[in-house]
Coordinates of C-alpha atoms in Angstrom, one line a residue:
Chain A
M1 CA -39.0 -13.8 0.8
N2 CA -39.3 -10.6 2.7
C3 CA -41.8 -7.9 3.0
G4 CA -39.4 -5.0 2.4
G5 CA -35.7 -4.7 1.8
Q6 CA -35.7 -1.8 4.3
W7 CA -36.2 -4.2 7.2
N8 CA -33.3 -6.4 6.0
A9 CA -31.1 -3.4 5.9
I10 CA -31.9 -2.5 9.4
M11 CA -31.3 -6.0 10.6
H12 CA -27.8 -5.9 9.2
K13 CA -27.2 -2.6 10.8
V14 CA -28.2 -4.2 14.1
F15 CA -25.6 -6.9 13.7
D16 CA -23.0 -4.4 12.7
H17 CA -23.8 -2.3 15.9
E18 CA -24.8 0.6 13.7
A19 CA -28.6 0.8 14.2
T20 CA -29.9 3.8 16.0
Q21 CA -32.2 3.2 19.0
D22 CA -35.1 4.5 17.0
E23 CA -34.4 2.0 14.2
E24 CA -34.0 -0.9 16.7
Q25 CA -37.3 0.0 18.3
K26 CA -39.1 0.2 15.0
L27 CA -37.7 -3.2 13.9
I28 CA -38.8 -4.8 17.2
E29 CA -42.3 -3.5 16.7
H30 CA -42.3 -4.8 13.1
L31 CA -41.1 -8.2 14.0
E32 CA -43.9 -8.6 16.4
T33 CA -46.4 -8.4 13.6
C34 CA -44.5 -9.8 10.6
E35 CA -43.8 -13.5 10.6
Q36 CA -41.6 -13.5 7.5
C37 CA -39.3 -10.9 8.8
E38 CA -39.2 -12.6 12.2
E39 CA -38.0 -15.8 10.6
H40 CA -35.5 -13.9 8.4
F41 CA -34.1 -12.1 11.5
A42 CA -33.9 -15.4 13.5
E43 CA -31.9 -17.0 10.7
L44 CA -29.5 -14.0 10.4
Q45 CA -29.1 -14.1 14.1
Q46 CA -28.1 -17.7 13.9
V47 CA -25.4 -16.8 11.4
H48 CA -24.2 -13.9 13.4
Q49 CA -23.9 -15.9 16.6
S50 CA -22.2 -18.8 14.9
M51 CA -19.6 -16.4 13.5
E52 CA -19.1 -14.7 16.8
T53 CA -18.7 -17.7 19.0
G54 CA -16.8 -19.6 16.3
M55 CA -13.7 -21.4 17.4
T56 CA -10.7 -19.2 17.7
Y57 CA -7.9 -21.1 16.2
E58 CA -4.5 -20.9 17.8
A59 CA -1.4 -20.8 15.8
P60 CA 0.4 -24.1 15.8
V61 CA 3.3 -24.8 18.2
N62 CA 6.7 -23.5 16.9
F63 CA 4.9 -20.9 14.7
T64 CA 7.2 -18.1 15.8
A65 CA 10.3 -20.2 15.5
N66 CA 9.3 -21.1 12.0
V67 CA 8.8 -17.5 11.0
L68 CA 12.2 -16.6 12.3
G69 CA 13.6 -19.6 10.3
R70 CA 12.2 -18.2 7.1
L71 CA 13.8 -14.8 7.4
P72 CA 16.7 -14.5 5.0
D73 CA 20.2 -14.1 6.4
R74 CA 20.6 -10.4 6.7
G75 CA 22.5 -9.8 9.8
Q76 CA 21.4 -7.5 12.5
Q77 CA 21.3 -4.2 10.7
P78 CA 19.0 -4.1 7.7
N79 CA 21.0 -2.1 5.3
R80 CA 21.8 1.0 7.2
K81 CA 23.4 2.6 4.2
T82 CA 20.4 2.3 1.9
H83 CA 18.0 3.0 4.7
W84 CA 17.5 6.7 3.8
F85 CA 17.3 6.0 0.1
R86 CA 14.5 3.5 0.6
R87 CA 12.6 5.6 3.0
Y88 CA 12.6 8.6 0.8
P89 CA 12.7 7.5 -2.8
M90 CA 11.4 10.8 -4.1
L91 CA 14.1 12.7 -2.2
T92 CA 16.7 10.4 -3.7
A93 CA 15.3 10.9 -7.2
A94 CA 15.3 14.7 -6.8
S95 CA 18.9 14.8 -5.5
I96 CA 20.2 12.7 -8.3
F97 CA 18.3 15.0 -10.7
I98 CA 19.8 18.1 -9.2
I99 CA 23.3 16.6 -9.2
L100 CA 23.1 15.7 -12.9
M101 CA 21.7 19.1 -13.8
A102 CA 24.4 20.9 -11.8
S103 CA 27.2 18.9 -13.4
T104 CA 25.7 19.6 -16.8
V105 CA 25.6 23.3 -16.1
V106 CA 29.1 23.4 -14.7
S107 CA 30.6 21.4 -17.6
G108 CA 28.7 23.7 -19.9
W109 CA 30.5 26.6 -18.3
N110 CA 33.9 24.8 -18.6
M111 CA 33.2 24.2 -22.2
Q112 CA 33.0 27.9 -22.8
S113 CA 36.6 28.4 -21.6
D114 CA 38.3 26.8 -24.5
N115 CA 39.2 30.4 -25.4
Q116 CA 37.9 30.1 -28.9
V117 CA 35.9 33.0 -30.0
S118 CA 32.6 31.9 -31.4
Y119 CA 29.1 33.2 -31.9
E120 CA 25.6 32.2 -32.7
A121 CA 23.7 34.8 -34.8
N122 CA 20.7 32.9 -36.2
G123 CA 22.4 32.6 -39.6
A124 CA 23.8 36.1 -39.9
A125 CA 27.4 36.4 -41.1
L126 CA 29.4 38.5 -38.7
I127 CA 33.0 39.6 -38.6
I128 CA 35.5 38.4 -36.0
D129 CA 38.4 40.7 -35.3
E130 CA 41.1 38.3 -34.1
E131 CA 43.4 41.0 -32.7
T132 CA 40.9 42.3 -30.3
D133 CA 38.9 39.1 -30.0
T134 CA 35.8 41.0 -30.9
V135 CA 32.8 39.9 -32.8
I136 CA 31.4 42.7 -34.9
V137 CA 27.9 43.0 -36.3
P138 CA 28.6 45.1 -39.5
K139 CA 26.7 48.2 -40.2
D140 CA 24.4 46.8 -42.8
I141 CA 23.8 43.4 -41.3
T142 CA 20.9 42.5 -39.1
V143 CA 20.9 39.6 -36.8
P144 CA 17.3 38.2 -37.0
G145 CA 17.2 37.0 -33.4
D146 CA 19.4 36.6 -30.4
L147 CA 23.1 36.9 -30.6
V148 CA 25.3 34.8 -28.3
V149 CA 29.1 35.4 -28.3
R150 CA 31.6 33.2 -26.5
N151 CA 35.1 34.1 -25.4
G152 CA 35.1 37.4 -27.1
N153 CA 33.8 40.9 -27.0
V154 CA 30.9 42.3 -29.0
K155 CA 30.5 45.5 -31.1
V156 CA 27.2 46.1 -32.8
D157 CA 27.3 48.5 -35.7
G158 CA 24.3 46.9 -37.4
T159 CA 21.1 45.7 -35.8
V160 CA 20.3 42.9 -33.4
Q161 CA 16.6 42.0 -33.3
G162 CA 16.9 40.1 -30.0
D163 CA 19.1 39.9 -26.9
V164 CA 22.8 40.0 -26.9
T165 CA 24.5 37.5 -24.5
I166 CA 28.2 37.6 -24.1
I167 CA 29.9 34.8 -22.3
R168 CA 33.3 35.7 -21.0
G169 CA 33.6 38.9 -22.9
E170 CA 32.5 42.5 -22.9
Y171 CA 30.0 44.6 -24.7
M172 CA 31.9 47.4 -26.4
A173 CA 30.5 50.8 -27.1
S174 CA 28.6 50.6 -30.4
A175 CA 26.8 52.7 -32.9
G176 CA 24.3 50.1 -33.8
N177 CA 20.9 49.0 -32.5
V178 CA 20.0 46.3 -30.2
V179 CA 16.3 45.6 -29.8
G180 CA 16.6 43.4 -26.8
E181 CA 18.8 43.4 -23.8
S182 CA 22.5 42.8 -23.5
E183 CA 24.1 40.7 -20.9
E184 CA 27.6 39.7 -19.9
I185 CA 28.3 36.4 -18.3
K186 CA 31.7 36.2 -16.6
K187 CA 31.2 34.0 -13.7
L188 CA 29.9 30.5 -13.1
T189 CA 27.1 31.8 -11.0
E190 CA 25.9 34.1 -13.7
W191 CA 26.1 31.1 -16.1
V192 CA 24.0 29.1 -13.8
W193 CA 21.3 31.8 -13.8
Y194 CA 21.5 32.1 -17.6
S195 CA 21.1 28.3 -18.0
I196 CA 18.0 28.3 -15.8
K197 CA 16.5 31.2 -17.7
N198 CA 17.1 29.4 -21.0
L199 CA 15.3 26.4 -19.7
F200 CA 12.1 28.3 -19.7
K201 CA 12.5 30.2 -23.0
Chain B
M1 CA 0.0 11.5 27.3
I2 CA -2.9 10.0 29.2
I3 CA -3.3 6.3 28.8
T4 CA -7.1 5.7 28.8
S5 CA -7.2 2.0 28.2
L6 CA -5.4 -1.2 27.9
E7 CA -5.6 -0.8 24.2
D8 CA -3.6 2.4 24.4
C9 CA -1.0 0.6 26.4
M10 CA -0.7 -2.1 23.8
L11 CA -0.4 0.5 21.0
I12 CA 2.4 2.3 22.7
F13 CA 4.2 -0.9 23.4
E14 CA 3.7 -1.9 19.8
K15 CA 5.2 1.3 18.5
K16 CA 8.3 0.7 20.5
L17 CA 8.6 -2.8 19.2
I18 CA 8.3 -1.5 15.6
K19 CA 11.0 1.1 16.2
L20 CA 13.3 -1.7 17.4
I21 CA 12.5 -3.9 14.5
K22 CA 13.4 -1.2 12.0
K23 CA 16.8 -1.3 13.6
G24 CA 17.0 -5.0 13.0
D25 CA 16.1 -6.2 16.4
H26 CA 15.1 -9.9 16.1
A27 CA 13.9 -10.2 19.6
A28 CA 11.5 -7.4 19.2
F29 CA 10.2 -9.0 16.0
E30 CA 9.7 -12.2 17.9
R31 CA 7.5 -10.4 20.4
L32 CA 5.4 -8.9 17.7
V33 CA 4.9 -12.3 16.0
D34 CA 3.7 -13.7 19.3
M35 CA 1.3 -10.9 19.8
Y36 CA -0.5 -11.4 16.5
K37 CA 0.2 -15.0 15.5
D38 CA -3.2 -16.4 16.6
K39 CA -5.2 -13.7 14.9
V40 CA -3.3 -14.0 11.7
Y41 CA -3.5 -17.7 11.7
H42 CA -7.2 -17.5 12.4
L43 CA -7.7 -15.2 9.5
A44 CA -5.9 -17.5 7.2
Y45 CA -7.6 -20.6 8.4
R46 CA -11.1 -19.0 8.0
M47 CA -10.2 -18.1 4.4
L48 CA -8.5 -21.3 3.4
K49 CA -9.8 -24.0 5.8
D50 CA -6.6 -25.9 5.5
S51 CA -4.3 -25.8 8.4
H52 CA -1.2 -26.5 6.3
E53 CA -2.0 -23.6 3.9
A54 CA -3.1 -21.4 6.7
E55 CA 0.2 -21.8 8.5
D56 CA 2.2 -21.2 5.4
I57 CA 0.3 -18.0 4.6
A58 CA 0.4 -16.8 8.1
Q59 CA 4.1 -17.3 8.4
E60 CA 4.7 -15.6 5.0
A61 CA 2.7 -12.6 6.2
F62 CA 5.1 -12.0 9.1
V63 CA 8.1 -12.5 6.9
R64 CA 6.8 -9.9 4.5
V65 CA 6.3 -7.6 7.5
Y66 CA 9.9 -8.0 8.5
L67 CA 11.3 -7.5 5.0
N68 CA 9.2 -4.4 4.3
I69 CA 9.2 -2.8 7.8
E70 CA 10.8 0.3 6.3
K71 CA 7.6 0.9 4.2
Y72 CA 5.3 0.8 7.2
D73 CA 3.8 4.2 7.7
D74 CA 2.6 4.6 11.3
K75 CA -0.3 6.8 10.4
Y76 CA -2.1 3.5 9.9
K77 CA -2.5 1.0 12.7
F78 CA 0.0 -1.8 12.5
S79 CA -2.7 -4.4 12.7
T80 CA -4.4 -2.9 9.6
W81 CA -1.1 -3.3 7.6
L82 CA -0.5 -6.8 8.9
Y83 CA -4.0 -8.0 8.2
R84 CA -3.9 -6.5 4.7
I85 CA -0.8 -8.4 3.9
A86 CA -2.3 -11.6 5.2
T87 CA -5.6 -11.1 3.5
N88 CA -4.0 -10.5 0.1
L89 CA -1.7 -13.5 0.5
A90 CA -4.8 -15.7 1.3
I91 CA -6.7 -14.3 -1.7
D92 CA -3.8 -15.0 -4.0
R93 CA -3.5 -18.5 -2.7
I94 CA -7.2 -19.2 -3.2
R95 CA -7.2 -17.9 -6.7
K96 CA -4.2 -20.0 -7.6
K97 CA -5.8 -23.1 -6.2
K98 CA -9.0 -22.4 -8.2
A99 CA -7.0 -22.2 -11.3
D100 CA -5.5 -25.7 -10.7
Y101 CA -8.7 -27.7 -10.4
S102 CA -12.0 -27.3 -8.7
L103 CA -11.7 -29.3 -5.6
D104 CA -14.4 -27.1 -4.1
E105 CA -17.0 -29.3 -5.5
E106 CA -18.9 -31.1 -2.9
V107 CA -18.6 -34.8 -2.8
T108 CA -22.0 -36.4 -2.2
G109 CA -22.7 -38.1 1.1
T110 CA -20.1 -36.2 3.0
D111 CA -22.3 -33.5 4.5
G112 CA -20.6 -30.4 3.2
L113 CA -17.1 -31.6 3.3
T114 CA -15.0 -30.8 0.3
L115 CA -12.7 -33.2 -1.6
Y116 CA -9.8 -31.1 -0.4
A117 CA -10.6 -31.9 3.2
Q118 CA -10.4 -35.6 2.5
I119 CA -6.9 -35.8 1.0
P120 CA -4.6 -36.8 3.8
S121 CA -1.2 -35.2 3.7
D122 CA 1.8 -37.3 4.5
D123 CA 3.4 -34.9 6.9
V124 CA 0.3 -34.1 8.9
Q125 CA -0.1 -35.5 12.4
P126 CA -3.0 -37.9 12.9
D127 CA -4.8 -35.6 15.3
R128 CA -4.5 -32.8 12.8
Q129 CA -6.2 -35.0 10.2
V130 CA -9.1 -35.4 12.6
E131 CA -9.4 -31.7 12.6
F132 CA -9.8 -31.8 8.9
L133 CA -12.7 -34.2 8.8
E134 CA -14.6 -33.1 11.9
T135 CA -15.8 -29.6 11.7
K136 CA -16.5 -28.4 15.2
N137 CA -18.4 -25.4 13.9
V138 CA -20.6 -26.0 11.0
I139 CA -20.5 -22.5 9.8
E140 CA -16.9 -22.7 8.9
D141 CA -17.8 -25.1 6.0
H142 CA -20.3 -22.7 4.7
I143 CA -17.9 -19.8 4.7
L144 CA -15.8 -21.8 2.3
K145 CA -18.7 -21.9 -0.1
L146 CA -19.0 -18.1 -0.2
P147 CA -17.7 -16.2 -3.2
L148 CA -14.3 -14.9 -2.4
K149 CA -15.2 -11.3 -1.9
Y150 CA -17.9 -12.1 0.6
R151 CA -15.7 -14.6 2.3
T152 CA -13.0 -12.0 2.9
A153 CA -15.5 -9.4 4.2
I154 CA -17.2 -11.8 6.6
T155 CA -13.9 -13.2 7.8
L156 CA -12.6 -9.8 8.7
R157 CA -15.8 -8.6 10.2
Y158 CA -15.8 -11.4 12.7
L159 CA -12.1 -11.7 13.2
E160 CA -12.0 -9.4 16.2
E161 CA -13.4 -6.0 17.0
L162 CA -12.3 -4.4 13.7
S163 CA -14.1 -1.2 12.9
M164 CA -15.6 -0.8 9.4
K165 CA -13.0 1.8 8.8
E166 CA -10.2 -0.7 9.5
I167 CA -11.8 -3.3 7.4
S168 CA -12.1 -0.9 4.5
E169 CA -8.4 0.0 4.9
I170 CA -7.4 -3.6 4.9
M171 CA -9.4 -4.4 1.8
D172 CA -8.7 -1.1 0.2
L173 CA -12.3 -0.5 -0.6
P174 CA -14.8 2.2 0.3
I175 CA -16.7 1.6 3.5
A176 CA -20.1 1.4 1.7
T177 CA -18.7 -1.4 -0.5
V178 CA -17.4 -3.3 2.6
K179 CA -20.8 -3.0 4.3
T180 CA -22.6 -4.3 1.2
R181 CA -20.3 -7.3 1.0
I182 CA -20.7 -8.1 4.7
H183 CA -24.5 -8.0 4.4
R184 CA -24.6 -10.1 1.3
G185 CA -22.2 -12.5 2.9
R186 CA -24.6 -12.9 5.8
E187 CA -27.5 -13.4 3.5
A188 CA -25.6 -16.0 1.6
L189 CA -24.7 -17.8 4.8
R190 CA -28.3 -17.7 5.9
K191 CA -29.4 -19.3 2.6
S192 CA -26.6 -21.8 2.7
L193 CA -27.4 -22.9 6.3
G194 CA -31.0 -23.1 5.4
T195 CA -30.6 -25.5 2.5
N196 CA -27.9 -27.6 4.0
A197 CA -29.4 -28.8 7.2
V198 CA -26.9 -30.7 9.2

């Protein structure tokens, strides 16, 4: 075989044009004294030269015409309309996502405007005053979380242990206690912001 | 921009062609095929050693280029992309052929020719058949005997002046792996030539 793998490695570096001058010099000196390595090198050189001077094969006649013949019939313009979608699939996905989210949010807002007074009070039973369209938290009632009222006003005589959110209504002066914050949402833009905040709750 | 070499000239011209091809310009595509057809055919032929298959693979590579030109990212050299497509097509074809039956076995008394080489195809011209049976360069036969991963590395290394970086991009492997395969490929060819004196 060979006296040391290190010499082999350098030989290959030489054939890859990656050996330093120093390495080449050392190899030459070694080959002068080591018959095995010299033989190994000569054989590798034969391989190397055979590969380099190997026949270059030319593509057959009519090659290009054949290629053109294999193209599917697509007409001159390759799908101008879908060009941008294909180029930027992530952008397309993001836009579709945004469109869907936006329409969900907007339809959510439109659903509020059925003019029906409603509320969500985490199970607490509240009173609805139909004449004034007001949802009242009675004096001795506690809402154990957030209160959301739709299409009506809010009057808190009891306690709300969370935030009060009023959609298309107003917060009336009250004697009660709200632990969190109160917020009125009257416009679509406010609704959008509210929806985004709720996503992260 | 200062053009420092003929190569730069070619790259600029190539970029222009690709821009046109993206707009569906068939004539520009034709020019590009002409520029690279010999190299791609050479690559395929070295891998497959069958002019019929090589032609098929080479043509298919260009068709894929045309159909997927939108996906070409010009931060890579076009040739890198093209050679990668061609290399992968050749590898797939080789693997498919191996699965069918092993015609790679040597037939005794035929000096390194494989059974495949001896099957005449009906639609091959007589002078092409001669090309099958008479190898003008002995080493080509030995390349065919190499394990696939060494065959690919060696073929690309000696295809033209491809840098190690380009070869690693074509094969989608780290540079160190590519070098190892090239070195082992050379050693395997050395052994092969040594035992199979022609």
